[in-house]
Coordinates of C-alpha atoms in Angstrom, one line a residue:
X877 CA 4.9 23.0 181.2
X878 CA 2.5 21.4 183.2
X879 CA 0.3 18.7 181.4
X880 CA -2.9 20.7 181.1
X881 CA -1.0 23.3 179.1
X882 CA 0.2 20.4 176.6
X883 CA -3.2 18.9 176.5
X884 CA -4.2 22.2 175.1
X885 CA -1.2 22.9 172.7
X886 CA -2.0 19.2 171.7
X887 CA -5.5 19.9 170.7
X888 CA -4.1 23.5 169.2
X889 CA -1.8 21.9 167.0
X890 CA -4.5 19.1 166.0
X891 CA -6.9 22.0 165.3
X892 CA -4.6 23.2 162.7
X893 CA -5.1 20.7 160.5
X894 CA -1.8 19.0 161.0
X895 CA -0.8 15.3 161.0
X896 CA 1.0 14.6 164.2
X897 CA 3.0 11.6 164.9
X898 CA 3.8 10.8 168.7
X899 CA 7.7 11.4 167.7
X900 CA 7.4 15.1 166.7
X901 CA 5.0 15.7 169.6
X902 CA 7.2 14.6 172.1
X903 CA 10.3 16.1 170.6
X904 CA 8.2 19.4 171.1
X905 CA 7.1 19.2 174.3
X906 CA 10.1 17.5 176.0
X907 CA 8.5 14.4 177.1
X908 CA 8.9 10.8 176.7
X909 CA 6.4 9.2 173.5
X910 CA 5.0 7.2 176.5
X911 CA 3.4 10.4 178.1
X912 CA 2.3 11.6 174.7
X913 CA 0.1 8.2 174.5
X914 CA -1.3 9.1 177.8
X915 CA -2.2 12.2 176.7
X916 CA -4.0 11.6 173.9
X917 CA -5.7 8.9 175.9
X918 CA -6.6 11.9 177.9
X919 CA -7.8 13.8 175.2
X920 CA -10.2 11.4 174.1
X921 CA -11.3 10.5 177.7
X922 CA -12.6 14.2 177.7
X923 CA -14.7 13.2 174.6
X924 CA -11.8 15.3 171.9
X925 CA -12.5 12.9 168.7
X926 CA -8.8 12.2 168.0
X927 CA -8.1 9.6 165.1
X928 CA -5.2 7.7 164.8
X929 CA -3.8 7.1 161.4
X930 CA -1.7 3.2 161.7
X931 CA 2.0 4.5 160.8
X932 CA 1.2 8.5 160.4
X933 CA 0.2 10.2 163.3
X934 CA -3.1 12.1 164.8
X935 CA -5.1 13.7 163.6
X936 CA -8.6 15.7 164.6
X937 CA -12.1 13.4 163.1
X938 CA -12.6 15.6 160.2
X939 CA -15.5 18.4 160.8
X940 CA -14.7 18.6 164.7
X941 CA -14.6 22.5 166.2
X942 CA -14.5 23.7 168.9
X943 CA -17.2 26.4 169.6
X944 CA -16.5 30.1 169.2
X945 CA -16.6 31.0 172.8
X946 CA -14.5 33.5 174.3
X947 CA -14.0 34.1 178.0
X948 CA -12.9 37.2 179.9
X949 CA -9.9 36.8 182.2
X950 CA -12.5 37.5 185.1
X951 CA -15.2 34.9 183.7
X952 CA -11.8 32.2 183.2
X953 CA -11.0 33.1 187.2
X954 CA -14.1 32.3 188.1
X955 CA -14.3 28.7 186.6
X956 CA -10.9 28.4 187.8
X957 CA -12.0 29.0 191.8
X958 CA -15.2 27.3 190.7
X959 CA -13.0 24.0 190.4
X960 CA -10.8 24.6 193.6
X961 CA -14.8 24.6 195.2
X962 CA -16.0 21.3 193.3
X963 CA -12.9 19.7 194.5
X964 CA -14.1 20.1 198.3
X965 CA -16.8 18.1 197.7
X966 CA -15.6 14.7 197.9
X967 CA -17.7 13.3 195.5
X968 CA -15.3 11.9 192.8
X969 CA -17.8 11.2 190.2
X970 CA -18.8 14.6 190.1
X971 CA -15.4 16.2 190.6
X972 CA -14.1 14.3 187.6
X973 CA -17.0 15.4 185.5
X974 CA -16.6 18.6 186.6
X975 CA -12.3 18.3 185.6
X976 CA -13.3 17.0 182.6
X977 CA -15.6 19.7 181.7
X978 CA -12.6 22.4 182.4
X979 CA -10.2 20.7 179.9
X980 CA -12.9 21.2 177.5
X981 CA -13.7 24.9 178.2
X982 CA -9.9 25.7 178.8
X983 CA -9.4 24.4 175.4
X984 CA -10.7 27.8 174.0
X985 CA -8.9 29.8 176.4
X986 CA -6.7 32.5 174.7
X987 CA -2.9 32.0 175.6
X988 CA -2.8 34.8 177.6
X989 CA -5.9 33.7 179.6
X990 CA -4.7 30.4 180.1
X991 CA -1.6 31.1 181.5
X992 CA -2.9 33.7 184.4
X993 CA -5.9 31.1 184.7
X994 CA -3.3 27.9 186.0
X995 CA -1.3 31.2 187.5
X996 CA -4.2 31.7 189.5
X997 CA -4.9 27.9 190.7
X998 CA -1.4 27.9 192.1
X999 CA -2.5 30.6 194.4
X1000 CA -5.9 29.6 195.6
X1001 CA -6.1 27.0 198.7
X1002 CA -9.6 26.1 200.1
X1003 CA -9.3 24.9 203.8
X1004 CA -12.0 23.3 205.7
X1005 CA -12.0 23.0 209.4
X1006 CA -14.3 20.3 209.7
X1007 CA -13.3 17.8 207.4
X1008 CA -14.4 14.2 207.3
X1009 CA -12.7 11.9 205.5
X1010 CA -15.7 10.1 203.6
X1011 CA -16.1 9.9 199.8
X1012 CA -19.2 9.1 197.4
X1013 CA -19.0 8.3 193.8
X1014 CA -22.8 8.8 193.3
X1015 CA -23.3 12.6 192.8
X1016 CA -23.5 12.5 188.9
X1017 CA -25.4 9.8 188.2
X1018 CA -28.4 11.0 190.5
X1019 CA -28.1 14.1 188.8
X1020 CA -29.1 12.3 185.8
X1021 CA -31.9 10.4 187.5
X1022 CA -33.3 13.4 188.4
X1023 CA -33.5 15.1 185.4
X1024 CA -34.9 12.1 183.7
X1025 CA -37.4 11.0 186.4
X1026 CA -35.6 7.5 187.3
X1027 CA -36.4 5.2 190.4
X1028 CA -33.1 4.5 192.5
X1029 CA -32.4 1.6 194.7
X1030 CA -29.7 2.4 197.1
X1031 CA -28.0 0.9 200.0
X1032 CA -27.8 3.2 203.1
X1033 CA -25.9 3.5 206.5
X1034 CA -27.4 6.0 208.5
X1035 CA -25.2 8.2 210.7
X1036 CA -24.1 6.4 213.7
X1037 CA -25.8 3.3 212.8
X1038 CA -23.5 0.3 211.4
X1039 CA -27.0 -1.1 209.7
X1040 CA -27.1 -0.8 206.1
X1041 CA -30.7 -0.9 204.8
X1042 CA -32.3 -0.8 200.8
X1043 CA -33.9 1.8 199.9
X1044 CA -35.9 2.4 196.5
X1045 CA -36.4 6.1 196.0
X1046 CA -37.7 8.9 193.6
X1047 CA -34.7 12.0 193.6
X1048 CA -35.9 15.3 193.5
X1049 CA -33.2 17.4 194.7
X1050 CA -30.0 18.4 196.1
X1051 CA -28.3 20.9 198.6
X1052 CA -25.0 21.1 200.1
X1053 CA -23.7 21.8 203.2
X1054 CA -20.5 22.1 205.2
X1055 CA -19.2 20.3 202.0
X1056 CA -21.6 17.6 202.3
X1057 CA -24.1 17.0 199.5
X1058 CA -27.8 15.9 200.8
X1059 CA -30.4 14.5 198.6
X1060 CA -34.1 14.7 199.0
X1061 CA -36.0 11.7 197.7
X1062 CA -39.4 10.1 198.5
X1063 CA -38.8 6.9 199.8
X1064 CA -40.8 4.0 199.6
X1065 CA -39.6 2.2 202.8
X1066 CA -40.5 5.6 204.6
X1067 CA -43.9 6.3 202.7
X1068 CA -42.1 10.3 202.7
X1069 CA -39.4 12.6 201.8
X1070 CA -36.2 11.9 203.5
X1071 CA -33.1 13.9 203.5
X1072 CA -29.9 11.2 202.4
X1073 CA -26.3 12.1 202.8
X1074 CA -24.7 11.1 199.7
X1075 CA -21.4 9.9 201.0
X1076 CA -23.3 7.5 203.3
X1077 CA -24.8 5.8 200.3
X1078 CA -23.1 2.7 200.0
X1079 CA -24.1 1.2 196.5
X1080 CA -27.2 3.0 194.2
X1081 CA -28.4 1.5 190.6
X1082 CA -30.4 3.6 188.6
X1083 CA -33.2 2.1 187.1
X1084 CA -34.9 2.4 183.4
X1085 CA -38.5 2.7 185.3
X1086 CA -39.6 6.2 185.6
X1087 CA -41.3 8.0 188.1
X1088 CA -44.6 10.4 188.2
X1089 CA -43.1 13.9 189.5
X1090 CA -44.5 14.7 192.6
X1091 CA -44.1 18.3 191.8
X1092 CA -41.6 18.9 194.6
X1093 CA -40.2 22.5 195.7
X1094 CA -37.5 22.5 198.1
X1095 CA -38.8 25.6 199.8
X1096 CA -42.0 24.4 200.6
X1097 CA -39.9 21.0 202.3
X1098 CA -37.5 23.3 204.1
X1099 CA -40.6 24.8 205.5
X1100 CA -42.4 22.1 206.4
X1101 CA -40.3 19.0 207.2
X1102 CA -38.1 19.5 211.3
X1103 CA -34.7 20.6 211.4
X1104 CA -31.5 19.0 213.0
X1105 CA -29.3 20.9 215.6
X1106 CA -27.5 22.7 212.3
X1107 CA -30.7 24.1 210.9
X1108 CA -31.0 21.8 208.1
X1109 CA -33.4 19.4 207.2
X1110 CA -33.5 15.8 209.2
X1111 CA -31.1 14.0 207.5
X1112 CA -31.1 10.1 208.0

């Protein structure tokens, strides 16, 4: 059983009122009490209120449930390529976000949906022919900073350039491309929109001040702001 399929028998059995002590549910499940502590630890990361009883067990905080949502198998294969996708990124905040999001929903998966669902990820491979091995850790926290109108200060290497300069900025939007995910910000060392690449941003802090909106529409930029040799907006 692979451990997402415990996670969710875990949270099952929890569900059913029960009182589970690390013992029974390792006994059950065929693994060591060690990787039962790591997956509750799991279970809780995803935000699952688990409460631990000192000498009795787990059990689920009391008035917890988990929405009545039902998914066809179609809608469940979807969300299951969906995270094949999100993993191409190379943004780990955002990929883990996104992970821990689908333990959540896969939680309320019917058995039989579950099991084509994982059946399914063992069969779908996503291949990318131009590659780059460069990581961000930014992606969801801008998102937030968007939505809730916050400067950002970030540090910045622009492509081909081993300077690093500090940029404060207002976030409006974001677009991807060849698995790359761009931001569009005004930037106050530019006095304009600029296009940043988010895995060239080398350290951001979000701050409590908040921003006018500008009233930005990504159309109207792609319009009327140059292009680079791949059609896309000037990226820095």
């Amino acid at each position: 059983m692979s451990q997402l399929s415990r996670l969710i028998s875990i949270l099952t059995l929890l569900r059913s009122k029960r009182l589970l002590t690390a013992g029974e549910l390792s006994r059950k499940f065929d693994v060591s009490v060690r990787t039962i502590y790591r997956d509750i630890r799991k279970l809780e990361d995803a935000g699952i209120p688990v409460t631990t009883i000192e000498g009795k067990g787990y059990s689920l905080m009391e008035g917890y449930t988990v929405a009545p949502v039902q998914f066809t198998e179609k809608q469940a294969n979807a969300l299951i390529t969906a995270q094949h996708l999100v993993n191409q990124t190379n943004d780990v905040s955002f990929a883990t976000d996104f992970k821990e999001a689908m333990t959540k929903i896969k939680s309320v998966f019917r058995t039989s949906v579950q099991e084509k669902s994982e059946l399914l990820s063992s069969k779908i491979f996503v291949f990318n022919s131009n590659y780059e091995n460069i990581s961000s850790n930014a992606l969801s926290e801008i998102q937030i900073a968007i939505t809730n109108f916050n400067y950002v200060e970030i540090s910045y290497r622009k492509a081909n350039d081993e300077q690093v300069t500090f940029r404060k900025i207002e976030p409006y939007a974001f677009y991807s491309t060849q698995h790359k995910w761009i931001l569009i910000a005004w930037c106050y060392l530019r006095n304009d929109y600029r296009a940043f690449r988010i895995d060239r941003v080398q350290n951001f802090k979000i701050l409590n001040e908040t921003f006018e909106d500008r009233k930005f529409n990504l159309q109207d930029y792609f319009q009327s702001c140059p292009y680079d040799e791949n059609n896309h907006s000037t990226l820095l």
